[in-house]
Rosetta silent file (secondary structure, phi, psi, omega in degrees, C-alpha in Angstrom):
SEQUENCE: MACKLAITSMSLGRAWVHELPTKFAEAHKHGIQGIELFYEDLEYLAKSLPGGASEKNLHTAAHEVRYLCDQYSLAIICLQPFMLDEGLFDRTEHKARIEKLHLWLELARILRTDLIAIASSYLPVERLSSDIKLIISDLQEVADLGAQRCPPVRFTYESLAWGTRVDTWEVCWDIVRRVNRPNFGICLDTFNIAGRVYADPTSDTGMTPTAEMDIENSIQRLINTVDVTKIFYVQVVDAEKLKRPLLQEHEFYDPSQPPRMSWSRNCRLFYGEASLGAYLPIRRIVRAVLGDLGFRGWVSMELFNRDMACSDPTVPADHARRAFEAWNKIVEDCSLNRIRDARL
SCORE:     score description
SCORE:     0.000 S_00000001
   1 L     0.000  131.397  174.958  135.724  -25.511   72.894 S_00000001
   2 L   -77.424  167.336  174.815  139.462  -26.062   72.661 S_00000001
   3 L   -68.469  138.590  178.688  141.362  -25.638   69.443 S_00000001
   4 E  -129.863  149.709 -177.391  141.037  -28.656   67.225 S_00000001
   5 E   -89.375  131.859  176.086  142.952  -29.728   64.124 S_00000001
   6 E  -134.891  167.924  175.425  141.208  -29.996   60.780 S_00000001
   7 E  -147.204  152.284  178.199  142.263  -30.209   57.138 S_00000001
   8 E   -80.637  137.666 -173.696  140.603  -29.525   53.786 S_00000001
   9 H   -56.055  -43.700 -175.151  139.825  -32.794   51.980 S_00000001
  10 H   -71.590  -17.956  177.391  141.570  -31.772   48.721 S_00000001
  11 H   -67.519  -12.781  177.915  144.734  -30.910   50.724 S_00000001
  12 H   -96.467    5.952  178.202  145.251  -34.654   51.112 S_00000001
  13 L   133.470  144.484 -176.518  145.216  -35.091   47.348 S_00000001
  14 L   -69.519  151.401 -170.555  143.038  -34.114   44.380 S_00000001
  15 L   -62.672  -34.349 -176.954  139.810  -36.059   43.886 S_00000001
  16 L   -83.253   -2.043  178.453  140.712  -37.601   40.546 S_00000001
  17 L  -113.465  -39.881 -172.913  143.986  -39.016   41.893 S_00000001
  18 L  -123.525  127.938 -175.419  143.419  -39.948   45.532 S_00000001
  19 L   -78.567  150.935 -179.646  140.221  -41.584   46.874 S_00000001
  20 H   -59.799  -43.461 -179.563  138.353  -40.343   49.873 S_00000001
  21 H   -55.037  -38.344  179.646  138.577  -43.541   51.954 S_00000001
  22 H   -70.732  -42.761 -177.810  142.388  -43.361   51.796 S_00000001
  23 H   -64.480  -43.254 -178.938  142.478  -39.639   52.565 S_00000001
  24 H   -68.717  -37.105  178.916  140.125  -39.954   55.517 S_00000001
  25 H   -61.694  -44.547  179.999  142.005  -43.003   56.861 S_00000001
  26 H   -67.373  -39.263  176.959  145.273  -41.098   56.800 S_00000001
  27 H   -59.706  -46.176  178.781  143.710  -38.043   58.442 S_00000001
  28 H   -60.794  -44.762 -174.752  142.381  -40.213   61.302 S_00000001
  29 H   -61.746  -33.658 -175.314  145.677  -42.047   61.623 S_00000001
  30 L   -98.234   21.611  169.298  147.613  -38.775   62.011 S_00000001
  31 L    80.376   13.508  176.618  145.423  -37.251   64.706 S_00000001
  32 L   -83.010  135.502 -170.210  143.282  -34.947   62.547 S_00000001
  33 L  -105.926  -23.037 -177.238  139.818  -34.484   64.006 S_00000001
  34 E  -136.371  158.962 -178.508  137.895  -32.503   61.371 S_00000001
  35 E  -127.513  127.000  162.001  137.489  -32.190   57.619 S_00000001
  36 E   -81.964  110.303 -177.218  136.695  -29.184   55.491 S_00000001
  37 E   -82.684  115.713  178.912  134.871  -31.004   52.715 S_00000001
  38 E   -80.070  129.191 -172.429  135.937  -29.561   49.350 S_00000001
  39 H   -59.035  -29.162  176.265  132.994  -29.745   46.909 S_00000001
  40 H   -52.176  -42.480 -178.391  135.275  -31.162   44.266 S_00000001
  41 H   -64.835  -43.851 -178.488  135.577  -34.425   46.344 S_00000001
  42 H   -68.047  -43.381 -178.526  131.827  -34.697   46.718 S_00000001
  43 H   -66.337  -39.193  179.655  131.104  -33.903   43.053 S_00000001
  44 H   -65.167  -39.032  176.038  133.773  -36.388   41.829 S_00000001
  45 H   -61.817  -42.318 -179.514  132.231  -39.146   43.929 S_00000001
  46 H   -66.549  -35.026  179.823  128.809  -38.319   42.496 S_00000001
  47 H   -66.871  -23.320 -178.690  130.210  -38.368   38.919 S_00000001
  48 L   -76.875  -10.279 -177.398  131.376  -41.958   39.484 S_00000001
  49 L   -91.054  154.232  176.391  127.728  -43.090   39.939 S_00000001
  50 L   -54.660  125.801 -178.895  125.409  -44.033   37.033 S_00000001
  51 L    99.623   -6.942  176.766  123.908  -40.796   35.695 S_00000001
  52 L    70.607 -157.259 -171.229  126.809  -38.627   36.790 S_00000001
  53 L   -82.080   53.493  173.237  126.664  -35.589   39.113 S_00000001
  54 L   -73.111  165.639  179.365  122.857  -35.300   39.275 S_00000001
  55 H   -60.229  -39.549  178.596  121.190  -33.867   42.305 S_00000001
  56 H   -60.805  -45.909 -177.554  120.151  -37.359   43.363 S_00000001
  57 H   -68.716  -31.445  174.621  123.689  -38.666   43.021 S_00000001
  58 H   -64.216  -39.202  176.550  125.115  -35.672   44.938 S_00000001
  59 H   -63.183  -45.537  178.950  122.706  -36.580   47.801 S_00000001
  60 H   -59.933  -43.152  178.495  123.918  -40.191   47.602 S_00000001
  61 H   -62.341  -39.147 -179.622  127.570  -39.052   47.564 S_00000001
  62 H   -63.392  -41.743  177.624  126.897  -36.871   50.631 S_00000001
  63 H   -62.694  -41.861  178.532  125.506  -39.895   52.538 S_00000001
  64 H   -62.907  -42.582  179.770  128.603  -41.888   51.558 S_00000001
  65 H   -63.651  -44.714  178.411  130.948  -39.121   52.749 S_00000001
  66 H   -60.256  -38.184  176.812  129.104  -38.862   56.034 S_00000001
  67 H   -62.747  -46.959  179.383  129.377  -42.607   56.490 S_00000001
  68 H   -60.460  -43.096 -178.436  133.145  -42.535   55.822 S_00000001
  69 H   -64.935  -38.656  175.441  133.641  -39.688   58.243 S_00000001
  70 H   -60.918  -39.632  178.486  131.737  -41.605   60.909 S_00000001
  71 H   -60.793  -33.780 -175.566  133.965  -44.654   60.265 S_00000001
  72 L  -108.932   16.644  175.695  137.032  -42.558   60.931 S_00000001
  73 L    55.196   44.945  179.777  135.638  -40.354   63.702 S_00000001
  74 L  -109.994  126.453  173.318  135.936  -37.208   61.614 S_00000001
  75 E   -80.185  143.131  170.970  133.720  -34.150   62.009 S_00000001
  76 E   -92.696  107.536 -173.748  132.763  -32.335   58.848 S_00000001
  77 E   -81.814  -24.116  176.147  133.412  -28.748   59.893 S_00000001
  78 E  -170.257  164.778  169.061  132.113  -27.209   56.701 S_00000001
  79 E  -109.675  133.933 -173.648  131.352  -27.641   53.009 S_00000001
  80 E  -154.827  160.456   -8.092  133.368  -25.311   50.782 S_00000001
  81 E  -100.672  129.560  174.076  133.784  -23.191   48.685 S_00000001
  82 E   -84.984  118.967 -176.577  130.392  -21.843   47.688 S_00000001
  83 L   -96.837   89.999  179.591  131.062  -19.249   44.989 S_00000001
  84 L   -70.997  -31.988 -172.565  128.153  -16.860   45.379 S_00000001
  85 L    52.598   61.265 -178.447  129.972  -14.166   43.358 S_00000001
  86 L   -58.262  138.627  179.997  128.352  -11.525   45.464 S_00000001
  87 L    86.713   16.191  178.779  127.517   -8.279   43.716 S_00000001
  88 E   -56.528  137.222  172.793  126.827   -9.723   40.249 S_00000001
  89 L   -70.859  -37.281  179.143  125.565   -7.205   37.801 S_00000001
  90 L   -80.766  103.619 -173.916  123.545   -9.935   36.091 S_00000001
  91 H   -74.963  -23.498  171.713  120.702  -10.562   38.537 S_00000001
  92 H   -64.740  -40.919  175.371  119.465  -13.576   36.563 S_00000001
  93 H   -63.250  -39.760  178.403  122.842  -15.116   37.171 S_00000001
  94 H   -62.180  -41.837  178.976  122.554  -14.238   40.877 S_00000001
  95 H   -60.419  -37.663  177.807  119.228  -16.053   41.031 S_00000001
  96 H   -63.724  -37.939  175.850  120.893  -19.118   39.548 S_00000001
  97 H   -63.763  -41.938 -179.948  123.511  -18.978   42.347 S_00000001
  98 H   -65.750  -36.303  178.678  120.737  -18.797   44.965 S_00000001
  99 H   -63.709  -40.581  178.228  119.043  -21.795   43.361 S_00000001
 100 H   -66.731  -33.036  179.245  122.286  -23.722   43.631 S_00000001
 101 H   -59.205  -37.436  179.593  122.537  -22.656   47.274 S_00000001
 102 H   -59.368  -38.512  174.608  119.387  -24.620   48.048 S_00000001
 103 H   -64.258  -44.206 -179.855  121.164  -27.782   46.910 S_00000001
 104 H   -62.314  -37.550  178.536  124.173  -26.930   49.061 S_00000001
 105 H   -61.686  -44.682  178.211  121.899  -26.397   52.097 S_00000001
 106 H   -67.167  -36.955  177.141  120.442  -29.853   51.633 S_00000001
 107 H   -64.010  -38.392  178.376  123.906  -31.378   51.170 S_00000001
 108 H   -60.434  -42.249  178.826  124.947  -29.681   54.446 S_00000001
 109 H   -59.703  -46.756  179.101  121.959  -31.319   56.193 S_00000001
 110 H   -63.100  -42.799 -178.913  122.958  -34.761   54.846 S_00000001
 111 H   -71.448  -14.283 -175.163  126.632  -34.268   55.753 S_00000001
 112 L    60.092   46.474  168.738  125.538  -33.084   59.241 S_00000001
 113 L  -118.509  147.465 -178.863  127.555  -29.886   59.065 S_00000001
 114 L  -108.087   18.373 -171.240  126.065  -26.523   60.025 S_00000001
 115 E  -138.773  131.506  170.706  128.614  -24.427   58.094 S_00000001
 116 E  -121.487  134.246 -177.307  129.126  -23.418   54.457 S_00000001
 117 E  -100.376  133.943 -179.461  132.174  -21.354   53.506 S_00000001
 118 E  -116.196  123.572  176.851  131.914  -18.538   50.961 S_00000001
 119 E   -97.356  143.502  178.416  135.067  -17.151   49.263 S_00000001
 120 L   -59.332  147.198 -172.966  135.093  -13.624   47.915 S_00000001
 121 L   -74.603  146.485  174.499  134.545  -13.430   44.198 S_00000001
 122 L  -125.148   25.287  174.518  137.381  -13.106   41.715 S_00000001
 123 L   -64.548  160.867  176.782  135.277  -12.725   38.589 S_00000001
 124 L   -55.256  146.950 -172.950  136.351   -9.994   36.145 S_00000001
 125 H   -59.922  -27.000 -176.982  135.660   -6.479   37.364 S_00000001
 126 H   -75.352   -7.735 -179.913  133.135   -5.839   34.533 S_00000001
 127 H  -102.036  -10.432 -171.645  130.887   -8.589   36.011 S_00000001
 128 E  -121.734  129.882  175.811  130.891   -7.395   39.635 S_00000001
 129 L   -69.973  147.433  170.421  129.403   -4.252   41.126 S_00000001
 130 L   -91.638    2.897 -178.335  131.477   -2.103   43.446 S_00000001
 131 L   -75.055  106.370 -177.429  128.288   -1.177   45.321 S_00000001
 132 H   -60.230  -31.332  178.564  128.947   -2.401   48.821 S_00000001
 133 H   -65.406  -35.728  178.493  125.238   -2.250   49.630 S_00000001
 134 H   -69.263  -41.731  179.259  124.494   -4.781   46.850 S_00000001
 135 H   -62.370  -44.506  178.977  127.269   -7.108   48.127 S_00000001
 136 H   -65.780  -40.353  179.121  125.885   -6.937   51.665 S_00000001
 137 H   -63.347  -39.730  177.097  122.340   -7.495   50.472 S_00000001
 138 H   -60.227  -44.446 -178.351  123.406  -10.614   48.523 S_00000001
 139 H   -71.730  -34.623  173.095  125.105  -12.017   51.603 S_00000001
 140 H   -61.645  -39.810  177.977  122.179  -11.168   53.835 S_00000001
 141 H   -61.232  -42.298  178.086  119.917  -13.125   51.472 S_00000001
 142 H   -62.960  -48.833 -177.705  122.201  -16.145   51.798 S_00000001
 143 H   -59.947  -40.687 -177.185  122.355  -15.862   55.648 S_00000001
 144 H   -68.267  -38.247 -179.434  118.531  -15.588   55.906 S_00000001
 145 H   -66.911  -38.538  174.138  118.022  -18.684   53.762 S_00000001
 146 H   -63.865  -37.059  179.169  120.413  -20.597   56.022 S_00000001
 147 H   -65.981  -24.983 -178.567  118.651  -19.380   59.146 S_00000001
 148 L   -80.584  -10.057 -179.082  115.365  -20.805   57.844 S_00000001
 149 L   -76.407  160.905  176.121  116.774  -24.364   57.700 S_00000001
 150 L  -130.379  108.573    0.752  116.253  -26.924   60.407 S_00000001
 151 L   -74.986  160.835 -178.436  118.782  -27.112   61.854 S_00000001
 152 L   -62.558  152.932  177.955  119.984  -23.624   60.875 S_00000001
 153 L  -113.763  134.232  178.177  123.065  -23.253   58.680 S_00000001
 154 E   -97.278  165.807  177.425  125.848  -20.772   59.291 S_00000001
 155 E  -135.446  140.861  167.026  128.131  -19.170   56.719 S_00000001
 156 E  -109.893  149.423  179.602  131.710  -17.912   56.814 S_00000001
 157 E  -121.159  136.235 -174.172  132.955  -15.301   54.433 S_00000001
 158 E  -132.986  132.901  177.859  136.636  -15.218   53.453 S_00000001
 159 L   -85.822  123.911  170.759  138.657  -12.640   51.488 S_00000001
 160 L   -85.051  142.987 -175.289  140.847  -14.108   48.814 S_00000001
 161 L   -62.033  -16.843  176.513  144.100  -12.287   48.275 S_00000001
 162 L  -114.886   18.299  178.129  143.188  -11.897   44.609 S_00000001
 163 L   -56.621  146.963 -175.364  139.538  -11.066   45.188 S_00000001
 164 L   -73.244  -51.659 -178.801  138.044   -8.532   42.754 S_00000001
 165 L  -107.978  -27.993 -175.996  136.138   -6.324   45.294 S_00000001
 166 L  -124.541  102.807 -174.955  137.065   -8.032   48.608 S_00000001
 167 L  -126.973    1.682  176.760  140.754   -8.855   48.905 S_00000001
 168 L  -133.931  157.168 -177.873  141.698   -8.066   52.502 S_00000001
 169 H   -66.857  -28.994 -179.026  140.415   -9.263   55.852 S_00000001
 170 H   -61.892  -46.213  176.867  139.604   -5.612   56.723 S_00000001
 171 H   -65.237  -41.845  179.567  137.079   -5.283   53.868 S_00000001
 172 H   -59.315  -46.824 -177.359  135.768   -8.778   54.617 S_00000001
 173 H   -65.697  -38.872  178.241  135.269   -7.937   58.299 S_00000001
 174 H   -60.592  -41.365  179.158  133.480   -4.698   57.505 S_00000001
 175 H   -70.187  -41.682  175.796  131.065   -6.590   55.306 S_00000001
 176 H   -56.640  -46.547 -178.306  130.486   -9.334   57.935 S_00000001
 177 H   -60.737  -40.191 -176.712  129.798   -6.680   60.503 S_00000001
 178 H   -82.274  -23.815  170.034  127.311   -4.895   58.223 S_00000001
 179 H   -59.270  -40.621  168.602  125.573   -8.121   57.123 S_00000001
 180 L    56.630   52.413  176.435  124.750   -8.243   60.809 S_00000001
 181 L  -126.239  137.421 -176.650  123.334  -11.798   61.009 S_00000001
 182 L   -64.984  -20.787  179.547  124.081  -14.175   63.871 S_00000001
 183 L   -99.638   17.407 -177.968  124.748  -17.036   61.467 S_00000001
 184 E  -125.547  114.731 -178.106  127.174  -15.068   59.299 S_00000001
 185 E  -135.577 -167.480 -174.314  130.845  -14.796   60.331 S_00000001
 186 E  -116.079  146.208  167.895  134.346  -14.591   59.057 S_00000001
 187 E  -107.757  124.486  178.783  137.004  -17.153   58.232 S_00000001
 188 E   -98.911  118.596 -179.020  140.510  -15.840   58.787 S_00000001
 189 E  -111.939  116.616 -174.128  143.024  -17.452   56.412 S_00000001
 190 H   -61.728  -34.748 -179.406  146.650  -16.743   57.241 S_00000001
 191 H   -67.492  -45.600 -178.408  147.792  -17.184   53.649 S_00000001
 192 H   -68.366  -28.730  174.776  145.227  -14.761   52.241 S_00000001
 193 H   -67.329  -55.517 -177.407  146.031  -12.238   54.953 S_00000001
 194 H   -73.855  -34.488 -176.610  149.795  -12.309   54.413 S_00000001
 195 H   -65.135  -21.570  179.777  149.543  -13.046   50.709 S_00000001
 196 H   -91.449  -44.917 -172.421  147.769   -9.768   50.098 S_00000001
 197 H  -101.140  -16.533 -176.411  149.564   -7.210   52.297 S_00000001
 198 L  -111.334  -41.387 -173.470  152.999   -8.759   52.757 S_00000001
 199 E   -98.058  152.929  170.696  153.769  -10.911   49.714 S_00000001
 200 L  -145.941   99.045 -174.449  154.122  -10.136   46.063 S_00000001
 201 L   -68.036   -6.970  177.608  155.060  -13.207   44.011 S_00000001
 202 L   -94.061   -1.731 -179.303  155.907  -10.983   40.994 S_00000001
 203 L   -94.842  152.092  179.093  158.644   -9.227   42.956 S_00000001
 204 L   -62.645  -33.350 -177.095  162.301  -10.330   43.119 S_00000001
 205 L   -86.843  -13.152 -173.576  162.069  -10.239   46.938 S_00000001
 206 L    75.492    9.286 -175.813  158.681  -11.958   47.111 S_00000001
 207 E  -133.201  156.945  171.448  157.469   -9.032   49.208 S_00000001
 208 L   -74.991  162.957 -177.154  155.761   -5.716   48.692 S_00000001
 209 L   -62.931  -28.113 -177.706  157.956   -2.606   49.248 S_00000001
 210 L  -115.760   33.679 -174.150  156.247   -1.843   52.641 S_00000001
 211 H   -51.783  -55.387 -172.070  155.635   -5.486   53.648 S_00000001
 212 H   -63.741  -44.665 -179.876  156.819   -5.313   57.270 S_00000001
 213 H   -66.720  -42.051 -177.892  155.023   -2.121   58.118 S_00000001
 214 H   -66.548  -39.025 -179.631  151.793   -3.184   56.382 S_00000001
 215 H   -71.394  -37.725  178.368  151.596   -6.596   58.043 S_00000001
 216 H   -65.239  -43.223  177.828  152.279   -5.172   61.509 S_00000001
 217 H   -64.463  -38.351  177.623  149.606   -2.543   61.085 S_00000001
 218 H   -63.887  -42.420  179.150  147.182   -5.150   59.748 S_00000001
 219 H   -63.910  -43.180  178.975  147.802   -7.471   62.689 S_00000001
 220 H   -62.211  -41.964  176.840  147.262   -4.663   65.172 S_00000001
 221 H   -60.019  -42.312  177.850  143.981   -3.726   63.459 S_00000001
 222 H   -57.628  -47.536 -178.927  142.949   -7.371   63.621 S_00000001
 223 H   -65.099  -36.913 -172.645  143.596   -7.551   67.383 S_00000001
 224 H   -85.654  -17.160 -170.633  141.856   -4.254   68.030 S_00000001
 225 H  -122.512  -24.950 -172.096  138.738   -4.628   65.876 S_00000001
 226 L   -84.240  133.085  172.338  137.629   -8.211   65.249 S_00000001
 227 L   -83.269  116.775 -172.168  135.004   -9.775   67.554 S_00000001
 228 H   -63.683  -23.574  179.552  136.384  -13.242   68.192 S_00000001
 229 H   -70.441  -14.167  179.055  132.857  -14.674   68.471 S_00000001
 230 H   -96.762    2.850  173.354  132.359  -13.904   64.784 S_00000001
 231 E   -87.744  108.197 -175.967  135.386  -15.997   63.763 S_00000001
 232 E   -84.929  -29.821  167.408  133.771  -19.292   62.869 S_00000001
 233 E  -167.163  168.291  179.269  137.061  -21.049   62.068 S_00000001
 234 E  -126.057  152.669  175.461  140.576  -20.256   60.903 S_00000001
 235 E  -116.542  130.629 -174.598  142.834  -21.608   58.172 S_00000001
 236 L  -126.788  113.581  168.677  146.570  -21.779   58.687 S_00000001
 237 L  -150.183  166.871  177.948  149.149  -22.328   55.960 S_00000001
 238 E  -115.691 -164.539  178.065  152.321  -20.628   54.701 S_00000001
 239 E  -156.885  155.784 -177.270  153.737  -20.420   51.180 S_00000001
 240 E   -78.804  134.931  170.189  156.960  -20.951   49.259 S_00000001
 241 L   -78.834  121.067 -177.037  159.211  -18.048   48.312 S_00000001
 242 L   -72.599  147.190 -179.290  159.777  -18.319   44.592 S_00000001
 243 L   -73.646  -22.901  175.347  163.268  -18.413   43.230 S_00000001
 244 L  -149.050  153.422 -171.411  162.291  -15.969   40.493 S_00000001
 245 L   -55.883  145.468  179.186  159.298  -13.625   40.001 S_00000001
 246 L   -83.169   77.005  179.791  156.024  -15.146   38.793 S_00000001
 247 L  -113.807 -172.611 -166.553  156.018  -13.331   35.501 S_00000001
 248 L   -57.287  -31.552 -178.168  155.089  -14.497   31.992 S_00000001
 249 L   -85.521   -5.020 -176.443  158.080  -16.852   31.584 S_00000001
 250 L   -74.112  147.230 -178.086  157.569  -18.561   34.933 S_00000001
 251 L   -62.287  -23.658 -179.727  156.363  -22.186   34.953 S_00000001
 252 L   -95.988    0.247 -178.337  153.387  -21.287   37.171 S_00000001
 253 L   -64.823  133.609  177.642  152.330  -18.332   35.089 S_00000001
 254 L  -138.949  116.020 -177.876  148.705  -18.583   33.847 S_00000001
 255 L   -62.850  -18.107  179.527  147.329  -15.696   31.843 S_00000001
 256 L   -84.492   -9.312 -174.590  143.811  -16.510   33.024 S_00000001
 257 L  -123.257  143.158  168.627  144.772  -16.060   36.674 S_00000001
 258 L   -60.012  148.990 -177.738  146.058  -13.221   38.858 S_00000001
 259 H   -56.199  -38.528 -178.690  149.649  -13.974   39.973 S_00000001
 260 H   -64.743  -32.348  177.837  148.659  -14.386   43.616 S_00000001
 261 H   -70.297  -42.927 -179.487  146.105  -17.013   42.554 S_00000001
 262 H   -63.928  -43.060  177.526  148.616  -19.019   40.464 S_00000001
 263 H   -60.431  -46.067  179.860  151.094  -18.807   43.376 S_00000001
 264 H   -61.009  -42.872 -177.156  148.389  -19.963   45.839 S_00000001
 265 H   -67.318  -28.221 -172.444  147.389  -22.932   43.690 S_00000001
 266 H  -106.387  -25.436 -158.884  150.952  -24.168   43.328 S_00000001
 267 H  -126.361    7.641  176.832  153.024  -23.039   46.310 S_00000001
 268 E   -63.183  150.616  175.773  151.232  -23.192   49.659 S_00000001
 269 E  -135.110  160.871  176.643  153.061  -24.981   52.411 S_00000001
 270 L   -71.880  160.821  178.929  152.156  -26.161   55.880 S_00000001
 271 L   -55.246  133.146  173.260  152.915  -24.015   58.904 S_00000001
 272 L    79.866   13.746 -176.652  156.582  -23.937   59.920 S_00000001
 273 L   -94.084   56.427  179.980  158.001  -25.484   56.781 S_00000001
 274 H   -61.251  -29.049 -178.763  160.865  -23.024   56.425 S_00000001
 275 H   -70.688  -16.278  176.151  163.106  -25.788   55.106 S_00000001
 276 H   -97.688    0.182  178.936  160.802  -26.014   52.064 S_00000001
 277 L   108.911    3.293  179.297  160.886  -22.282   51.482 S_00000001
 278 E   -61.860  133.399 -174.910  158.039  -21.001   53.684 S_00000001
 279 L  -141.708   -1.772 -176.707  158.654  -17.320   54.426 S_00000001
 280 L   -77.085  157.752 -176.678  155.436  -15.509   55.277 S_00000001
 281 L   -78.949   49.076 -171.481  154.873  -13.998   58.796 S_00000001
 282 H   -69.242  -35.175  178.454  152.313  -16.676   59.646 S_00000001
 283 H   -57.855  -42.696 -179.385  153.505  -17.179   63.216 S_00000001
 284 H   -63.008  -40.859 -179.825  152.747  -13.521   64.021 S_00000001
 285 H   -69.024  -44.211  179.243  149.232  -13.841   62.575 S_00000001
 286 H   -64.003  -39.088  178.795  148.499  -17.108   64.343 S_00000001
 287 H   -69.496  -30.293  175.037  149.661  -15.772   67.718 S_00000001
 288 H   -64.779  -42.601 -175.768  147.426  -12.727   67.175 S_00000001
 289 H   -76.436  -48.292 -179.584  144.404  -14.871   66.477 S_00000001
 290 H   -83.704  -29.008  179.260  144.907  -17.674   69.005 S_00000001
 291 H   -89.185  -69.984 -172.524  146.795  -15.595   71.597 S_00000001
 292 H   -67.377  -44.365  178.028  145.672  -11.971   71.571 S_00000001
 293 L   -80.296  -22.118  179.219  142.115  -12.597   70.327 S_00000001
 294 L    75.005   27.086 -176.607  141.844  -15.883   72.192 S_00000001
 295 L   -64.456  138.879  172.429  140.160  -17.826   69.412 S_00000001
 296 L  -134.157  123.077 -179.462  139.195  -21.388   70.303 S_00000001
 297 L   163.667 -153.605 -178.019  137.688  -23.677   67.692 S_00000001
 298 E   -72.687  131.754  174.583  138.621  -25.362   64.473 S_00000001
 299 E  -120.329  113.395 -172.934  142.065  -24.629   63.043 S_00000001
 300 E  -108.803  142.235  178.724  142.249  -26.018   59.516 S_00000001
 301 E   -96.430   96.656  179.614  145.275  -26.666   57.280 S_00000001
 302 L   -96.119   86.909 -175.809  144.019  -25.493   53.844 S_00000001
 303 L   -98.966  132.280  163.547  146.893  -26.407   51.590 S_00000001
 304 L  -115.439  134.215 -177.534  146.900  -25.925   47.844 S_00000001
 305 E  -161.935  149.581  179.795  150.025  -27.213   46.192 S_00000001
 306 H   -60.907  -22.136 -179.673  151.099  -28.740   42.884 S_00000001
 307 H   -71.720  -15.700 -178.160  151.922  -31.990   44.744 S_00000001
 308 H   -65.945  -21.976  177.841  148.254  -32.661   45.449 S_00000001
 309 H   -98.044    6.375  176.321  147.808  -33.901   41.903 S_00000001
 310 L   -67.280  136.685 -178.360  150.840  -36.165   42.089 S_00000001
 311 L   -77.854   -6.902  179.276  149.980  -39.834   41.479 S_00000001
 312 L   -55.385  121.316 -176.235  152.336  -41.044   44.179 S_00000001
 313 L   -66.305   -8.926 -179.967  150.082  -43.079   46.528 S_00000001
 314 L   -86.842   -2.734 -178.226  151.966  -41.728   49.589 S_00000001
 315 H   -55.213  -53.089 -178.555  150.627  -38.190   49.085 S_00000001
 316 H   -56.554  -42.745  179.822  147.613  -38.495   51.476 S_00000001
 317 H   -65.725  -42.796 -177.974  149.822  -39.978   54.252 S_00000001
 318 H   -64.113  -43.925  179.536  152.614  -37.461   53.676 S_00000001
 319 H   -68.078  -38.145  176.491  150.217  -34.476   53.734 S_00000001
 320 H   -64.780  -41.639  178.096  148.416  -35.779   56.829 S_00000001
 321 H   -61.021  -49.676 -177.839  151.743  -36.245   58.619 S_00000001
 322 H   -63.885  -32.200  175.056  152.913  -32.741   57.672 S_00000001
 323 H   -66.782  -42.685  179.945  149.614  -31.251   58.834 S_00000001
 324 H   -64.376  -41.885 -178.169  149.974  -32.984   62.179 S_00000001
 325 H   -69.272  -36.737  176.543  153.552  -31.806   62.568 S_00000001
 326 H   -64.957  -40.631 -179.979  152.499  -28.270   61.637 S_00000001
 327 H   -61.421  -41.028 -178.640  149.734  -28.381   64.195 S_00000001
 328 H   -71.195  -27.669  172.075  152.118  -29.368   66.976 S_00000001
 329 H   -65.329  -38.137  176.741  154.398  -26.461   66.002 S_00000001
 330 H   -66.501  -39.485  179.185  151.378  -24.164   66.377 S_00000001
 331 H   -61.065  -43.588 -179.930  150.562  -25.741   69.737 S_00000001
 332 H   -68.002  -47.146 -176.806  154.142  -25.039   70.899 S_00000001
 333 H   -63.303  -32.070 -176.500  154.348  -21.521   69.411 S_00000001
 334 L  -107.103    8.885  173.832  151.041  -20.507   70.927 S_00000001
 335 L    57.958   40.467  174.160  151.406  -22.416   74.201 S_00000001
 336 L   -87.528  158.840  174.648  148.290  -24.517   73.607 S_00000001
 337 L   -69.989  133.610 -177.051  147.750  -27.859   75.259 S_00000001
 338 L   -65.611  139.882  176.308  149.040  -30.618   73.074 S_00000001
 339 L   -79.195  173.759 -175.960  146.529  -32.737   71.303 S_00000001
 340 L   -59.991  156.471  178.842  146.720  -36.517   71.514 S_00000001
 341 L   -66.229  152.966  176.080  149.595  -38.229   69.829 S_00000001
 342 L   -61.950  145.440  178.285  149.086  -39.394   66.222 S_00000001
 343 L   -82.947   79.533 -175.102  147.811  -42.919   66.007 S_00000001
 344 L  -109.237    0.000    0.000  150.929  -44.328   64.332 S_00000001
């Protein structure tokens, strides 16, 4: 499989502002081939039906999403993010998460995707065990349930830069390796890699004191240790360097969120958008994954940004265009064969 361009559905605009038909039409028009379906979009569609977001209406919404994707020749590469909150102390709460997973597995079947993405938990430390064996056991349970489906469902695990117990790709990869299931792999997200070891939005420089050394060492470990067959897809975005530290007086400050999370929600940018303030070493990470490791598969633009909730009707088209332009910069920087021209 060659590398193919995808985008997360909410990156084309938030569900309560921009409708899926418009977002999918713009994705198709701008040469995007795959969609990471953000659960928010599916749930919002279900809520618009009589009776709200019931299980029946979620099934109906999934059929509608699948129909729309067929209309615009879009593959649904995954449904995300399933918040398992692995390692919960409260095992009754864990059972509730597993019960919810059964619904997600059925939604995946209707959507005709074989992949569900799991993000590492960022619940408060007092709710999550540090016992790595428990975390692994919870994820093995998930993988085994997916393997029992017909067709089988795969899972990716991704470390969030503000994760409570799992906040680096290294810890994430160690867990994936120890889960040791053929249908359980890793999602490498360039923002979360660089956002954890290189960036510090609370710093005047936007960087950690040892940013350059740490990111170079991390990239070398990535090249030397990760089995490329266990990378199920990758996400590529950059982020804006803030003009002042994200501290209490900052407009993006949220006392309920870690600073890296607030920064992520407001300030991600597409690859190569240095003119908008992008400054992370994303090119080095992408070249390591696509070049040194030789990954071939879905490359998704997972953008979170304050503009996604803007009511301007041009947002879906603008974000689709920027994603396509970013992709062609990646193609050039990594010497990949160019994808077809945008249908403009």
